Coordinates of C-alpha atoms (C1' of nucleotides) in Angstrom, one line a residue:
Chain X
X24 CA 132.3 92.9 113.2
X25 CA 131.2 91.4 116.3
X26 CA 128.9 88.7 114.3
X27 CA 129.3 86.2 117.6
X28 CA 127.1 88.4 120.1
X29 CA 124.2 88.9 117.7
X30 CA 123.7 86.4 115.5
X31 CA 121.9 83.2 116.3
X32 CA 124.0 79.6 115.2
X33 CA 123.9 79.8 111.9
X34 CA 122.0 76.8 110.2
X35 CA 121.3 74.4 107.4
X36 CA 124.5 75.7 105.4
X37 CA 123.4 73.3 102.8
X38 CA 120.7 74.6 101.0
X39 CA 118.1 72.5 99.4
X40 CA 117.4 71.9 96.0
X41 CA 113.7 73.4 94.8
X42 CA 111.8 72.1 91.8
X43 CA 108.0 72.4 90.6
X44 CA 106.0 69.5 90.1
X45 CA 102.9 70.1 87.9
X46 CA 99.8 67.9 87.7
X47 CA 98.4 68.1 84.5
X48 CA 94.8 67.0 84.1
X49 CA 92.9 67.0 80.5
X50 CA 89.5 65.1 79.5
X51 CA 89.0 63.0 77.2
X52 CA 85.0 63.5 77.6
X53 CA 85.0 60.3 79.4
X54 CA 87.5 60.6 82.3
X55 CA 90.0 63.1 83.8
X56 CA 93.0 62.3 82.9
X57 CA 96.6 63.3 84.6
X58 CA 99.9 63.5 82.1
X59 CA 102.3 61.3 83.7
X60 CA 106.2 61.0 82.0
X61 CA 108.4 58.3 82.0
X62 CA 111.9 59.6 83.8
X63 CA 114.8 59.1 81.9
X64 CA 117.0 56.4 83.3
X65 CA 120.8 56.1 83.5
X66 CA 122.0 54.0 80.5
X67 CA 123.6 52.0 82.5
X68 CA 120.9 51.0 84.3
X69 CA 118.0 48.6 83.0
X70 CA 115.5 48.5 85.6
X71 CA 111.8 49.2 84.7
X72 CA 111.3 53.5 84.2
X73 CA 109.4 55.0 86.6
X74 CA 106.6 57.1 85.8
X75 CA 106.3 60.2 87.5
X76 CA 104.3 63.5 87.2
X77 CA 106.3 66.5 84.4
X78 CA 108.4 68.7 86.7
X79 CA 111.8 70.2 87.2
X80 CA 114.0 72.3 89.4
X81 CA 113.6 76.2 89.5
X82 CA 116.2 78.3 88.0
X83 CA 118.4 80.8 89.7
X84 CA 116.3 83.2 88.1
X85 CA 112.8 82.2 87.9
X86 CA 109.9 83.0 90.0
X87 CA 107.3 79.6 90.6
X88 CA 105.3 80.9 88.4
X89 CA 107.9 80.8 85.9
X90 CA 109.2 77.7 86.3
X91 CA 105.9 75.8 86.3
X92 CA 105.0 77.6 82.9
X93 CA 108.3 76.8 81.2
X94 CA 107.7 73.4 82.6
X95 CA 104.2 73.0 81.0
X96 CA 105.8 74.5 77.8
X97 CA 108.7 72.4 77.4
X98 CA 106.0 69.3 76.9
X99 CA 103.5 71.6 75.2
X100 CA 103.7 74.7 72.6
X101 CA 100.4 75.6 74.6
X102 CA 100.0 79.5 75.9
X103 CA 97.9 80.7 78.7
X104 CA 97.1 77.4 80.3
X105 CA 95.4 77.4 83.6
X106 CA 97.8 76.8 86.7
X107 CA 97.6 76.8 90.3
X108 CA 99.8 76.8 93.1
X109 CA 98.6 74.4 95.4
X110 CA 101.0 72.9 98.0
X111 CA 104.6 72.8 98.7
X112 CA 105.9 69.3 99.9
X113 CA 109.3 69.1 102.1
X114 CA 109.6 66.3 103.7
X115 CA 113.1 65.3 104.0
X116 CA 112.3 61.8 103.8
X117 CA 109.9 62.4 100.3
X118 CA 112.9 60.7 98.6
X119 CA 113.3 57.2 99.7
X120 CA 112.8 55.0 96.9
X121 CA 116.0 52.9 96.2
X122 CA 115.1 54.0 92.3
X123 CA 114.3 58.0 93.4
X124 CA 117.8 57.9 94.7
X125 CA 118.9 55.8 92.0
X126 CA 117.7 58.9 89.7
X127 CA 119.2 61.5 91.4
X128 CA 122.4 60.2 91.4
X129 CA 122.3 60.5 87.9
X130 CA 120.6 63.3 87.0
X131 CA 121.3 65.8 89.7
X132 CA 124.1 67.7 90.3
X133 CA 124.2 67.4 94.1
X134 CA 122.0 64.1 94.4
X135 CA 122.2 64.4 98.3
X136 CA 121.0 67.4 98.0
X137 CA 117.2 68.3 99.9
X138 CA 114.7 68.3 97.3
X139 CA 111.8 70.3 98.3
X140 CA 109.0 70.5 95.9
X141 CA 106.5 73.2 95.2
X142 CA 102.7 71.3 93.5
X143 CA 101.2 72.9 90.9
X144 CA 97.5 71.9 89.0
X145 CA 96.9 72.8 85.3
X146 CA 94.1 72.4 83.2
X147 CA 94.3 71.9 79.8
X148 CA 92.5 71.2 76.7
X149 CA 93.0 67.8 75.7
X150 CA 91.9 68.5 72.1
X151 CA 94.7 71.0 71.9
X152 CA 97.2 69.3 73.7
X153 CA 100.6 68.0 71.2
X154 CA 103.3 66.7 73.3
X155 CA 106.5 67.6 73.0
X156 CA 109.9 66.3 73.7
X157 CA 111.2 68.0 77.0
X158 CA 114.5 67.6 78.2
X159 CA 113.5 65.8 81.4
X160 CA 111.1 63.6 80.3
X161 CA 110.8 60.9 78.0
X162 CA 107.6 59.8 76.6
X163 CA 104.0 61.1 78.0
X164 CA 100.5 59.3 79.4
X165 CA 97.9 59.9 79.9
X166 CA 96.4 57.9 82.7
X167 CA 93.0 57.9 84.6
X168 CA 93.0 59.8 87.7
X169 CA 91.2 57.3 89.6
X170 CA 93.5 54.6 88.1
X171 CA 97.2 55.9 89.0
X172 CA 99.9 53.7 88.9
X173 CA 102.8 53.9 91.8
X174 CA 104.8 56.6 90.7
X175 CA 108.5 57.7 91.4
X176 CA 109.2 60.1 95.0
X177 CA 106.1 61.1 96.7
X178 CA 104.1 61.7 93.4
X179 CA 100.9 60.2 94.3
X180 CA 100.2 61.8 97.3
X181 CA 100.9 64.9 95.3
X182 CA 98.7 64.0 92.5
X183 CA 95.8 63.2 95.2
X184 CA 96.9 65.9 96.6
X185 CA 95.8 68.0 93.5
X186 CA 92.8 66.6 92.9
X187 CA 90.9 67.4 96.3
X188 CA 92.5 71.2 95.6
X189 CA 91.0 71.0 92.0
X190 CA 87.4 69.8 93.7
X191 CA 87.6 72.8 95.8
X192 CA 87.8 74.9 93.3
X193 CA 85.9 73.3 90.7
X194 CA 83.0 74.7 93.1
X195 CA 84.1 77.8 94.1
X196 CA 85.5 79.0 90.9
X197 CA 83.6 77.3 87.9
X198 CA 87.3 76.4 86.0
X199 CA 85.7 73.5 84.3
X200 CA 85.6 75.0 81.3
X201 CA 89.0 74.9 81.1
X202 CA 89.6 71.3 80.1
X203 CA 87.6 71.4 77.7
X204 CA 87.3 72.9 73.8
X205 CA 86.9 76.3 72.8
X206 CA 83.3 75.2 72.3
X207 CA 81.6 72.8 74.5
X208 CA 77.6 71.6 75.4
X209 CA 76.7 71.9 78.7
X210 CA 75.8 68.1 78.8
X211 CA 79.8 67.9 77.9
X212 CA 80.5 70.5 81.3
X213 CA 77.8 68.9 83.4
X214 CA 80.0 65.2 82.8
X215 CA 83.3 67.4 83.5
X216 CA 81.9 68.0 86.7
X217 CA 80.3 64.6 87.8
X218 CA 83.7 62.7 87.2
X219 CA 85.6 65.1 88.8
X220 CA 83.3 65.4 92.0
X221 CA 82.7 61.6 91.4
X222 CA 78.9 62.2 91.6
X223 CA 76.4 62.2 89.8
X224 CA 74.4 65.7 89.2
X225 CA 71.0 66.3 88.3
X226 CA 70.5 68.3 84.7
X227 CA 67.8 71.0 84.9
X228 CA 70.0 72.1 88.4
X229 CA 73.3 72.1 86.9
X230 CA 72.5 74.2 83.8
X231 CA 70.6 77.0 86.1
X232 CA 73.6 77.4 88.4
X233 CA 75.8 77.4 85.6
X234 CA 73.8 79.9 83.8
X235 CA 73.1 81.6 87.0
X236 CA 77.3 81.8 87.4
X237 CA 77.7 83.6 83.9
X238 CA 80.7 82.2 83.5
X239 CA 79.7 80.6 79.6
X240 CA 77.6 82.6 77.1
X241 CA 76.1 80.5 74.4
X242 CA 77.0 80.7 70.8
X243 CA 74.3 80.8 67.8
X244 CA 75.6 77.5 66.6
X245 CA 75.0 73.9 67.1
X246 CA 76.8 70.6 67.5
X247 CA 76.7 69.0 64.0
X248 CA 77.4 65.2 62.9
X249 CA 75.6 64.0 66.1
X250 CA 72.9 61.1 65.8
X251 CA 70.5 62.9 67.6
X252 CA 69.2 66.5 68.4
X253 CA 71.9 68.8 68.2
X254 CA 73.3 70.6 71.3
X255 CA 73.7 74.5 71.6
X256 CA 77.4 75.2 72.3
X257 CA 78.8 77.3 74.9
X258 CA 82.4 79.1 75.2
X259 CA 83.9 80.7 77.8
X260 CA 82.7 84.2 79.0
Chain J
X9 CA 129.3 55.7 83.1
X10 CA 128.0 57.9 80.2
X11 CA 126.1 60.6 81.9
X12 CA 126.4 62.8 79.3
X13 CA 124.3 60.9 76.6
X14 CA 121.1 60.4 79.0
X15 CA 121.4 63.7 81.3
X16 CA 119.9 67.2 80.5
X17 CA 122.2 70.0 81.4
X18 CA 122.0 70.4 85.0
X19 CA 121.0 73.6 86.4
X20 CA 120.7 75.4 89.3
X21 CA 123.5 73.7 91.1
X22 CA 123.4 77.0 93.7
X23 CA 120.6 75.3 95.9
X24 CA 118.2 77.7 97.9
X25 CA 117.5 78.0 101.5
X26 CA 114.6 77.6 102.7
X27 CA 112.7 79.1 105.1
X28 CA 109.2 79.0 107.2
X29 CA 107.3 82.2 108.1
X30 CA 104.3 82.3 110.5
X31 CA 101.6 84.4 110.6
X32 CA 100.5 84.1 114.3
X33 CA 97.1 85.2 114.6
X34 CA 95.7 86.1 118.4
X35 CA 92.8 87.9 119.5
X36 CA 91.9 89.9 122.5
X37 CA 88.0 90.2 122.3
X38 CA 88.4 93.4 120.2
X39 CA 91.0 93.5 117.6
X40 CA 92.6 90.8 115.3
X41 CA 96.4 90.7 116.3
X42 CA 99.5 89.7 114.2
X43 CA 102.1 88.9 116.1
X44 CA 105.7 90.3 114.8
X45 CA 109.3 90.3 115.7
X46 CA 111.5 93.3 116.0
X47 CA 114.4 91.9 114.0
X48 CA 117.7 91.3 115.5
X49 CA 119.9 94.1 113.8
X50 CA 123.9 93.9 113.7
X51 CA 126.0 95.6 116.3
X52 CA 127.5 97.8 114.1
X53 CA 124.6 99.2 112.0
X54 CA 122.5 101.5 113.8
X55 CA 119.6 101.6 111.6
X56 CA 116.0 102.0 113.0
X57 CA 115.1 98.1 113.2
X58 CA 113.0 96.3 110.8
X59 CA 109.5 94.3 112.2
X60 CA 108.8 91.3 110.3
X61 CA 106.7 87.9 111.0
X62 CA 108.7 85.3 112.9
X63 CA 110.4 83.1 110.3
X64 CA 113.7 80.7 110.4
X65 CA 115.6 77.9 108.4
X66 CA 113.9 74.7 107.9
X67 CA 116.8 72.7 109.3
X68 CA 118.1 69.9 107.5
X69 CA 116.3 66.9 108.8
X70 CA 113.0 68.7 109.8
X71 CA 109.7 69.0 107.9
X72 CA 108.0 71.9 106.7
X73 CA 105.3 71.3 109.9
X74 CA 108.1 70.5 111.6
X75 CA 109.9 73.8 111.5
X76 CA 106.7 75.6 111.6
X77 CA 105.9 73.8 115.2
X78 CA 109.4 74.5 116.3
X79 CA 109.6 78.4 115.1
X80 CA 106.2 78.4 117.4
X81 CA 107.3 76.6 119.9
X82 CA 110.5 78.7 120.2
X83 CA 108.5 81.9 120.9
X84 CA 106.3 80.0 123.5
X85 CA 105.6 77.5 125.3
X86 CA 102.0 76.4 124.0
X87 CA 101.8 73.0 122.7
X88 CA 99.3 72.2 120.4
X89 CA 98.7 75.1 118.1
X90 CA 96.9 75.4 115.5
X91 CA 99.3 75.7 112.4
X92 CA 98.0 75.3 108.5
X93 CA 100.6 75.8 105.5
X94 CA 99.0 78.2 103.4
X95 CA 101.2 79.6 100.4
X96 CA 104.8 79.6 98.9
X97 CA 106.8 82.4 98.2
X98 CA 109.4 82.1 95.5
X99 CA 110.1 85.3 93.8
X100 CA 113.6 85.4 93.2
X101 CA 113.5 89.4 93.9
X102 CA 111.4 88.9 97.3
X103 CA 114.3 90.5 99.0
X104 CA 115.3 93.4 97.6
X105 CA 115.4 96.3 100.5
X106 CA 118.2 97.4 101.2
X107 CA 117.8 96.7 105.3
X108 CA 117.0 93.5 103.8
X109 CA 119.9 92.6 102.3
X110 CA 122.2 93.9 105.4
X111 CA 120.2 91.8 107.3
X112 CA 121.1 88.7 105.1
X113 CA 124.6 89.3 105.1
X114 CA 124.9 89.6 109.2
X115 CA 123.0 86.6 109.6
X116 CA 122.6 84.0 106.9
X117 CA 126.2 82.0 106.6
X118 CA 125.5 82.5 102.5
X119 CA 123.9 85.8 102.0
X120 CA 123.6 85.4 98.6
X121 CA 121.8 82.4 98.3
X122 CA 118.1 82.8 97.2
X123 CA 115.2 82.6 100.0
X124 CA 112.1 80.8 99.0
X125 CA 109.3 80.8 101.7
X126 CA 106.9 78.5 102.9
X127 CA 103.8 80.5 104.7
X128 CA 101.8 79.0 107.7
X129 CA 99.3 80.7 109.6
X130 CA 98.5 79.8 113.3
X131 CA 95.8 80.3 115.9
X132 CA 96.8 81.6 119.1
X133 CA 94.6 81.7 122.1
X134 CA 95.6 85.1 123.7
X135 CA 95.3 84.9 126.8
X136 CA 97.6 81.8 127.2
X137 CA 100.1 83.6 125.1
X138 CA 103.8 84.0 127.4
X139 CA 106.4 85.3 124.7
X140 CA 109.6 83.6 125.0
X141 CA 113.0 84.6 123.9
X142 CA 113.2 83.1 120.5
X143 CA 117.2 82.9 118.7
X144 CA 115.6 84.6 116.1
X145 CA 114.0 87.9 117.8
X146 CA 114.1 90.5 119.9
X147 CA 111.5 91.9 121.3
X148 CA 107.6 90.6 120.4
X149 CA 104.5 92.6 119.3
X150 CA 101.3 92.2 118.8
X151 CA 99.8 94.5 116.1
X152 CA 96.1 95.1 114.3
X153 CA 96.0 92.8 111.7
X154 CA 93.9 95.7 109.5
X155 CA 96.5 98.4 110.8
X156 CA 100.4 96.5 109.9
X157 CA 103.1 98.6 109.5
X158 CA 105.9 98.1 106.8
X159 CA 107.3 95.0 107.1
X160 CA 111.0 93.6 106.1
X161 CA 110.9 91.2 102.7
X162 CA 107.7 90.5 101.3
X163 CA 105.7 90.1 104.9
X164 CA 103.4 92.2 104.0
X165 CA 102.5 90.3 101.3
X166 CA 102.9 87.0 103.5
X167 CA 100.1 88.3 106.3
X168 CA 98.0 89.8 103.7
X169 CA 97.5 86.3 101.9
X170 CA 97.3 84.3 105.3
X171 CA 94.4 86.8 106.3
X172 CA 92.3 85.9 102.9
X173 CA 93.1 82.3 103.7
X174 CA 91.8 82.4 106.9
X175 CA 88.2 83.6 106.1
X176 CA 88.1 80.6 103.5
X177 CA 89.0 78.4 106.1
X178 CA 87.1 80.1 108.8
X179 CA 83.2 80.0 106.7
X180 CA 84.2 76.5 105.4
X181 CA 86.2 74.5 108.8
X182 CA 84.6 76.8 111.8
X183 CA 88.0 76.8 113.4
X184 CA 87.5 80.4 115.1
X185 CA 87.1 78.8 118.6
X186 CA 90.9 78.1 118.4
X187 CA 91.5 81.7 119.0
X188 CA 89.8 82.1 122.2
X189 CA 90.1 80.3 125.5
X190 CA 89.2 77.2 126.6
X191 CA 85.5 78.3 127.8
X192 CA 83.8 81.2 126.0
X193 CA 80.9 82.3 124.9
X194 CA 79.0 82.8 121.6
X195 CA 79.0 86.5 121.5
X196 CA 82.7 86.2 121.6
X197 CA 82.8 84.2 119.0
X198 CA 80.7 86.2 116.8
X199 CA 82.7 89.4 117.6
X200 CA 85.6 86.8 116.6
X201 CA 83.8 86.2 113.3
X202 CA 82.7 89.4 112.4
X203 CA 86.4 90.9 113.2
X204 CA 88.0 88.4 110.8
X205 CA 85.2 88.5 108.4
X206 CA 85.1 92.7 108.5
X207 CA 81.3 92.7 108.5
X208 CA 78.5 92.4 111.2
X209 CA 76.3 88.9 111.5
X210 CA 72.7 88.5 112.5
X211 CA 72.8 87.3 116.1
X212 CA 69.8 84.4 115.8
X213 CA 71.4 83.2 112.4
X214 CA 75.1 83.4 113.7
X215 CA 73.8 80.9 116.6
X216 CA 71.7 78.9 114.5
X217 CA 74.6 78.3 112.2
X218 CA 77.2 77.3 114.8
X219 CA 74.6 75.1 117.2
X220 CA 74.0 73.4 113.6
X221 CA 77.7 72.5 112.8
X222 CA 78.5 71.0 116.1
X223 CA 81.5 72.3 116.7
X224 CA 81.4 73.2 120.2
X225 CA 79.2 72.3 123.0
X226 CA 77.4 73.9 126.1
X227 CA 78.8 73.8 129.4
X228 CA 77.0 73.8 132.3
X229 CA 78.6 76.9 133.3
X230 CA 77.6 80.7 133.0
X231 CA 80.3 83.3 133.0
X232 CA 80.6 84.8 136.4
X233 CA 81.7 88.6 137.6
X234 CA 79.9 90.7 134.9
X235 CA 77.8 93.1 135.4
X236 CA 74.5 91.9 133.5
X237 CA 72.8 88.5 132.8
X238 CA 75.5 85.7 132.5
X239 CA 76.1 84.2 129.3
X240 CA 76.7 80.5 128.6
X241 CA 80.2 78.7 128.6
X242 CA 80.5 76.9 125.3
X243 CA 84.0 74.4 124.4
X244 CA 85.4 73.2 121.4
X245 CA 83.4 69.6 121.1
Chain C
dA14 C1' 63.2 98.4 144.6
dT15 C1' 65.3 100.2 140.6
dA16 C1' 68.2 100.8 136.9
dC17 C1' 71.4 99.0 133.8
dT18 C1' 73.4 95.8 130.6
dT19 C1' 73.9 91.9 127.8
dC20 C1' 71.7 87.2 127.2
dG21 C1' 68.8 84.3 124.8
dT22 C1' 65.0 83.1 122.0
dG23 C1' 60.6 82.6 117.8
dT24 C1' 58.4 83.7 113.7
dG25 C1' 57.3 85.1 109.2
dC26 C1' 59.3 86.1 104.7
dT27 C1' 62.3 85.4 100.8
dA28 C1' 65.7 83.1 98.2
dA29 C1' 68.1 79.1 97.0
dA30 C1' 68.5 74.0 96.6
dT31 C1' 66.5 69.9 95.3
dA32 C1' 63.6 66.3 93.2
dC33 C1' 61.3 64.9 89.3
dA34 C1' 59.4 63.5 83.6
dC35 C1' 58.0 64.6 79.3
dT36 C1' 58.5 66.7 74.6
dT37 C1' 61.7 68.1 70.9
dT38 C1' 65.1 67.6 67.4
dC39 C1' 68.1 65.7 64.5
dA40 C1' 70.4 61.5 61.8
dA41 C1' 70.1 56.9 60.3
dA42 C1' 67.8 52.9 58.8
dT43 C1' 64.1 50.8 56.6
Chain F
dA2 C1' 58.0 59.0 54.0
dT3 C1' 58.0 56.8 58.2
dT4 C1' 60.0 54.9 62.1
dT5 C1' 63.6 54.5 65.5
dG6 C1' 67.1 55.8 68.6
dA7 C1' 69.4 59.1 71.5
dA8 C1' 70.5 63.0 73.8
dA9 C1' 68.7 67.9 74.2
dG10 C1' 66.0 71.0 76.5
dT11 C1' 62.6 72.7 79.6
dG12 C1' 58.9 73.9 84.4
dT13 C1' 57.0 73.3 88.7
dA14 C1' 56.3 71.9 93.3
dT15 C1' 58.6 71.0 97.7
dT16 C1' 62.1 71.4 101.0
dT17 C1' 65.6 73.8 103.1
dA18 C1' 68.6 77.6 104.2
dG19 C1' 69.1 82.6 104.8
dC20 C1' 67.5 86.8 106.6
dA21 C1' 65.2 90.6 109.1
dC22 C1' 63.1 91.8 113.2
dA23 C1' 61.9 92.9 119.1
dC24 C1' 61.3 91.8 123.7
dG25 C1' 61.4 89.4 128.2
dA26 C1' 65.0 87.2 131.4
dA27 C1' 68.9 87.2 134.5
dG28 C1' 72.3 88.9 136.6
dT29 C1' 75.1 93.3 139.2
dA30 C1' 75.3 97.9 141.3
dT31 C1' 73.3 101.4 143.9

DNA sequence: ATACTTCGTGTGCTAAATACACTTTCAAAT
DNA sequence: ATTTGAAAGTGTATTTAGCACACGAAGTAT
C-alpha cells in the first residue's frame, strides 16, 4: 500500500467531542421563557454553579436528532415536542471560562478534548411541562428571555442565537401555537407573538392573517371562569 | 477526589471528526454550477472515482468559518468569498457506501471514527474562478446544479439542502450580485434570479424591486461590444 | 439606410397590508 | 335587577405592494 504518494498529511488525529445544546422556550402567558439548568459541580469544589442551557454529548450511535430528543426527554416525560436544528457552534476557543474548564475536568472523559456543539430550539407547552431529574443536570429555571443571566461556555450567544432563528420562523412558519395549550384564544397567540417579536401588533390584522394561514381551527367552546366576555378557543389544525 | 458520587456515566469517549463541506455555487450567465471534486482514490484500487463537494478536517485550532475559508481558499486564490454555514450533518450511517468506506480507510488516520459534517454554501464569481490544486482533490468540475450526478456520502443530500437555503437567503438578503462580476447588468441578474428561483420574473417588477432595496448602484458605464442597445453597468453598493 | 436585437420605461388593475373605534358578553359587586 | 369592569369580537377606508402588459430607443452589422 503506497498510502505516502496519495494521501494528503493526515490531520486533526484528535477528534472532537460533539454534544447538543437545546434551547428550551415555554410561556407563561406573560413572557417567553428559556429552561436554564444548574450544572452539576465537582464535590470538591464550592464555587457558585453555573447555569447553563440542558444539553449533552451525542452517542456513538445517535443521529442529532436523536440526541436532542433524548436530551429534552431526560428533563421531560414530554413526546412530540417541536425541535429545530438551528446552528452548530465550533469555536475552539467557545471554552474559556476558568469554571467551563473547571467542569470538564470533572465531568468529561477527555476534558481537553474539542467540544463542538450543535444548537437546537424547542417549543414546549409550559402547562405541560414536569421536570424531571436528568443525569446532567441538576435543578431547572425558568428565566425570562430578555433577562438571561451569564451562563457557563458560550451559552448566551447560543441562546440569542436561538431566539432571532425562532423570530424567523415564528413568521414564516406560524409555530406559535406550539408554546402554548392544547386550547388557546387568539388574544393568548396574538401576545405569543408580540413578546417574541418584541412589538406590539394590531388585533383585527393579526386574527385575519392568522385565520387567513389556517393553521388553527376554532372549537365550539369557550373560555370559562374569566371576569369578562368569554373567548372562543382555538387548537391546532 | 470523588468523581464517582457527582459524575454521570461518561459516554462517548470515541470523539468524532469533524469535517467542513462546501457547496460552491458559480454561474456562467446560463446555468447554476456546483462545483465538485473528483476524489483522490488509492493507488491500489482501480475503481471508477467517486465526485463529491470539496470538504476536509476542521483542524484543531481553526473555526468552523475558519476551515470553510481555508478549504476555499485551497482550491483558489479568491479572497473574500461569500461563505454562510447552512446545516449539520450527523447521521451516524451518513457513510455507508462501500467506495465510501475504502475511501475512509486510505485516507482518514482513524477510519472508523464517526464523520459529522458542518455544511457551508459559497458564492463564486465565475469568471474570476482559477482552480487550484487543493491536498484534497484531483481534478475540478463544474456541474448543473439541477442535473448532479451521484455523489460520495450524503452530498447529495448536502447540495440539495444548500440549494433550498439559498433561495431563502436570496428573496430575503438579495445576495445574487455575489455570483456575477464586479460590473453587470440587471438582466443578468434576473436570469441569475430566475435560474436559482426555477421560475420566470416580470422584467418592470424585478427592476422595481431591486432599485428599491438598494443593493447595488448604477455606473456610469454601458456594456460595450454587443450587438444591440447597451445595457447599464450596475455594482454591488 | 435598413435590419436586428436587447434595453429601458409607465400605467392601470388587483390584492394585500395597515390604521383605526365601537359594541358585545360575561362575572362580580352592589 | 342594575351597574361596572374587562377583554372579546368585528368592518371599512386608505395606503402600499404586486402584477400584467407593449413600444420606442440605442446600439451593431451589413
Amino acid at each position: 500500500m503506497s498510502k505516502k504518494n496519495s494521501e494528503p498529511t493526515p490531520k486533526n488525529t484528535l477528534g472532537m467531542d460533539v454534544s447538543v445544546d437545546c434551547v428550551v422556550f415555554g410561556f407563561d402567558n406573560d413572557t417567553l421563557k428559556v429552561l436554564l439548568i444548574e450544572q452539576k459541580q465537582p464535590d470538591t469544589v464550592h464555587l457558585k454553579t453555573q447555569n447553563a442551557v440542558p444539553g449533552d454529548l451525542v452517542l456513538d450511535n445517535e443521529s442529532l436528532d436523536e440526541a436532542a430528543k433524548r436530551i429534552l426527554q431526560e428533563l421531560t416525560s414530554l413526546k412530540g415536542i417541536y425541535l429545530k436544528q438551528f446552528h452548530a457552534f465550533g469555536d475552539p476557543n467557545r471554552v474559556r471560562g476558568l469554571k467551563d474548564q473547571q467542569w470538564l475536568r470533572t465531568f468529561r472523559v477527555n476534558p481537553e478534548r474539542r467540544v463542538l456543539t450543535i444548537g437546537y430550539y424547542s417549543l414546549v407547552k409550559l402547562s405541560e411541562f414536569k421536570p424531571k431529574a436528568a443525569s446532567f443536570a441538576g435543578k431547572t429555571y425558568w428565566v425570562d428571555v430578555y433577562n438571561i443571566p451569564s451562563l457557563a461556555f458560550d451559552h448566551n450567544e447560543i441562546v440569542h442565537k436561538a431566539l432571532l432563528m425562532l423570530r424567523h420562523e415564528l413568521m414564516a412558519d406560524h409555530i406559535g401555537f406550539e408554546l402554548l395549550p392544547e386550547k388557546f384564544t387568539l388574544s393568548q397567540l396574538q401576545k405569543l407573538y408580540e413578546i417574541i417579536l418584541d412589538k406590539k401588533l394590531d388585533k383585527r390584522n393579526f386574527r385575519k392573517n392568522i385565520l387567513r394561514t389556517e393553521t388553527v381551527t376554532a372549537l365550539e367552546e369557550k373560555q370559562q371562569g374569566v371576569l369578562h366576555k368569554p373567548a372562543q378557543l382555538f387548537t391546532k389544525k
